CSV table of C-alpha atoms in Angstrom, one decimal:
chain,number,residue,atom,x,y,z
A,1,UNK,CA,0.0,0.0,0.0
A,2,UNK,CA,1.0,3.6,-0.6
A,3,UNK,CA,1.5,5.8,2.5
A,4,UNK,CA,-0.5,9.0,2.2
A,5,UNK,CA,0.9,11.7,4.5
A,6,UNK,CA,-1.9,14.0,5.7
A,7,UNK,CA,-0.8,17.4,7.2
A,8,UNK,CA,-4.3,18.1,8.5
A,9,UNK,CA,-3.6,16.5,11.9
A,10,UNK,CA,-6.2,16.2,14.6
A,11,UNK,CA,-4.6,17.8,17.7
A,12,UNK,CA,-5.9,18.5,21.1
A,13,UNK,CA,-3.7,20.2,23.6
A,14,UNK,CA,-3.9,18.9,27.2
A,15,UNK,CA,-3.5,21.1,30.2
A,16,UNK,CA,0.0,19.8,31.0
A,17,UNK,CA,1.3,21.1,27.6
A,18,UNK,CA,1.3,17.7,25.9
A,19,UNK,CA,-1.3,16.4,23.6
A,20,UNK,CA,-2.8,13.1,22.5
A,21,UNK,CA,-5.0,12.5,19.5
A,22,UNK,CA,-6.4,9.8,17.2
A,23,UNK,CA,-8.0,10.4,13.9
A,24,UNK,CA,-10.0,8.6,11.3
A,25,UNK,CA,-10.7,9.7,7.7
A,26,UNK,CA,-12.8,7.3,5.6
A,27,UNK,CA,-12.3,7.8,1.8
A,28,UNK,CA,-14.4,5.0,0.4
A,29,UNK,CA,-17.0,4.4,3.0
A,30,UNK,CA,-16.1,0.7,3.4
A,31,UNK,CA,-12.7,0.7,5.1
A,32,UNK,CA,-12.0,3.2,7.8
A,33,UNK,CA,-8.6,3.1,9.6
A,34,UNK,CA,-8.0,4.8,12.9
A,35,UNK,CA,-4.6,5.4,14.5
A,36,UNK,CA,-3.6,6.2,18.0
A,37,UNK,CA,-0.2,7.3,19.1
A,38,UNK,CA,1.2,7.0,22.6
A,39,UNK,CA,4.6,8.5,23.5
A,40,UNK,CA,6.1,7.4,26.9
A,41,UNK,CA,7.5,8.5,29.1
A,42,UNK,CA,6.2,12.1,29.1
A,43,UNK,CA,8.2,14.1,30.1
A,44,UNK,CA,11.4,12.5,28.8
A,45,UNK,CA,14.9,13.3,30.1
A,46,UNK,CA,17.6,14.0,27.6
A,47,UNK,CA,19.4,10.8,27.1
A,48,UNK,CA,16.4,8.8,28.3
A,49,UNK,CA,14.6,5.9,26.5
A,50,UNK,CA,11.5,7.1,24.6
A,51,UNK,CA,8.9,4.8,23.0
A,52,UNK,CA,6.4,5.6,20.3
A,53,UNK,CA,3.5,3.0,20.4
A,54,UNK,CA,1.2,3.2,17.4
A,55,UNK,CA,-2.1,1.3,17.2
A,56,UNK,CA,-3.9,1.0,13.8
A,57,UNK,CA,-7.5,-0.3,13.7
A,58,UNK,CA,-9.9,-1.2,10.9
A,59,UNK,CA,-13.2,0.4,12.1
A,60,UNK,CA,-14.9,-0.3,8.7
A,61,UNK,CA,-17.0,-3.1,7.5
A,62,UNK,CA,-14.5,-4.3,4.7
A,63,UNK,CA,-11.1,-5.8,5.1
A,64,UNK,CA,-8.0,-3.6,4.5
A,65,UNK,CA,-5.4,-5.7,2.6
A,66,UNK,CA,-2.7,-3.1,2.3
A,67,UNK,CA,-2.3,-1.4,5.8
A,68,UNK,CA,0.8,0.7,6.2
A,69,UNK,CA,1.9,2.8,9.3
A,70,UNK,CA,4.8,5.2,9.7
A,71,UNK,CA,6.3,7.8,12.0
A,72,UNK,CA,9.3,10.1,11.9
A,73,UNK,CA,11.8,10.2,14.7
A,74,UNK,CA,13.0,13.5,16.1
A,75,UNK,CA,16.4,14.8,15.0
A,76,UNK,CA,19.3,13.8,17.3
A,77,UNK,CA,18.0,10.5,18.6
A,78,UNK,CA,19.7,7.1,18.7
A,79,UNK,CA,17.6,4.2,17.4
A,80,UNK,CA,17.1,1.4,19.8
A,81,UNK,CA,14.6,-1.1,18.6
A,82,UNK,CA,11.8,-1.3,16.0
A,83,UNK,CA,9.0,-4.0,16.4
A,84,UNK,CA,7.2,-6.2,13.9
A,85,UNK,CA,9.7,-6.0,11.1
A,86,UNK,CA,9.5,-2.2,10.8
A,87,UNK,CA,12.1,-0.6,8.7
A,88,UNK,CA,14.0,2.7,9.0
A,89,UNK,CA,15.0,4.9,6.1
A,90,UNK,CA,18.8,5.6,5.9
A,91,UNK,CA,20.0,7.8,8.7
A,92,UNK,CA,17.2,6.9,11.1
A,93,UNK,CA,19.0,8.7,14.0
A,94,UNK,CA,18.7,12.1,12.2
A,95,UNK,CA,14.9,12.3,12.0
A,96,UNK,CA,14.4,9.2,9.7
A,97,UNK,CA,11.1,7.6,8.8
A,98,UNK,CA,10.2,4.3,10.4
A,99,UNK,CA,7.6,2.3,8.4
A,100,UNK,CA,5.7,-0.9,9.0
A,101,UNK,CA,3.9,-2.8,6.2
A,102,UNK,CA,1.1,-4.5,8.2
A,103,UNK,CA,-0.8,-6.0,5.3
A,104,UNK,CA,-4.3,-7.3,6.0
A,105,UNK,CA,-6.6,-6.0,8.8
A,106,UNK,CA,-10.0,-7.6,9.0
A,107,UNK,CA,-12.9,-5.5,10.1
A,108,UNK,CA,-12.6,-4.8,13.8
A,109,UNK,CA,-9.0,-5.9,13.9
A,110,UNK,CA,-6.1,-3.8,15.3
A,111,UNK,CA,-2.3,-4.0,15.3
A,112,UNK,CA,0.2,-2.2,17.6
A,113,UNK,CA,3.7,-1.5,16.6
A,114,UNK,CA,6.5,0.4,18.4
A,115,UNK,CA,9.8,2.0,18.1
A,116,UNK,CA,12.1,2.8,21.0
A,117,UNK,CA,15.1,5.2,20.9
A,118,UNK,CA,17.4,7.3,23.1
A,119,UNK,CA,16.0,10.8,23.2
A,120,UNK,CA,18.3,13.6,21.9
A,121,UNK,CA,21.4,11.6,22.3
A,122,UNK,CA,23.6,13.8,20.2
A,123,UNK,CA,25.0,17.0,21.8
A,124,UNK,CA,23.7,19.4,19.1
A,125,UNK,CA,20.1,18.3,19.9
A,126,UNK,CA,20.4,19.5,23.5
A,127,UNK,CA,20.5,23.2,22.4
A,128,UNK,CA,17.6,22.6,20.1
A,129,UNK,CA,15.4,21.1,22.9
A,130,UNK,CA,15.9,23.2,26.1
A,131,UNK,CA,14.0,22.2,29.2
A,132,UNK,CA,10.2,22.4,28.8
A,133,UNK,CA,10.2,22.2,25.1
A,134,UNK,CA,7.1,20.5,23.6
A,135,UNK,CA,8.2,18.2,20.8
A,136,UNK,CA,5.6,16.9,18.3
A,137,UNK,CA,5.3,13.2,17.4
A,138,UNK,CA,3.2,12.1,14.5
A,139,UNK,CA,2.1,8.7,13.1
A,140,UNK,CA,0.3,8.0,9.8
A,141,UNK,CA,-1.6,5.1,8.6
A,142,UNK,CA,-3.1,4.2,5.2
A,143,UNK,CA,-4.8,1.4,3.4
A,144,UNK,CA,-8.0,0.3,1.8
A,145,UNK,CA,-8.6,3.8,0.4
A,146,UNK,CA,-8.5,5.3,3.9
A,147,UNK,CA,-5.8,7.4,5.6
A,148,UNK,CA,-5.4,9.0,9.0
A,149,UNK,CA,-2.9,10.7,11.3
A,150,UNK,CA,-2.4,11.1,14.9
A,151,UNK,CA,-0.2,13.5,16.8
A,152,UNK,CA,1.1,13.8,20.3
A,153,UNK,CA,3.4,16.3,21.9
A,154,UNK,CA,5.9,15.3,24.6
A,155,UNK,CA,7.9,17.5,27.0
A,156,UNK,CA,11.7,17.5,27.2
A,157,UNK,CA,13.1,17.5,30.7
A,158,UNK,CA,16.7,18.7,30.5
A,159,UNK,CA,16.8,20.4,33.8
A,160,UNK,CA,20.0,19.5,35.8
A,161,UNK,CA,19.4,17.0,38.6
A,162,UNK,CA,20.4,18.3,42.0
């Protein structure tokens, strides 16, 4: 399946300065994918392990045979692990695209994939993400004529420990 990147993200800010969202856009009326993104921990310390967990579900009444999901890692990260045979474009540590080809999703079925990485490992990224910075994370899913995007912001905790 071809990944359709939709920049019209559904985004809801939470009181703590982070956000969680899930979206669904049905193109053909038969297949309707939804995607949810959870970023943990939030806040994340510079040099800490951060995980993006993405769940894609077929909320329609027809199977989706070509489901694909993707996310882009922030610049300055160090890749750890990618689940479920996900692949990373070249130079994944510098904001690369992580992509999973999920294949078939029956009506009502869902799949969860994740990627873990060291947050802002490289020294140049420390200056780009001072304490309290909200960093956007986004995941896209497409298949069966349907595409959707979810976005969550997470907070960088770079304050020195006393």
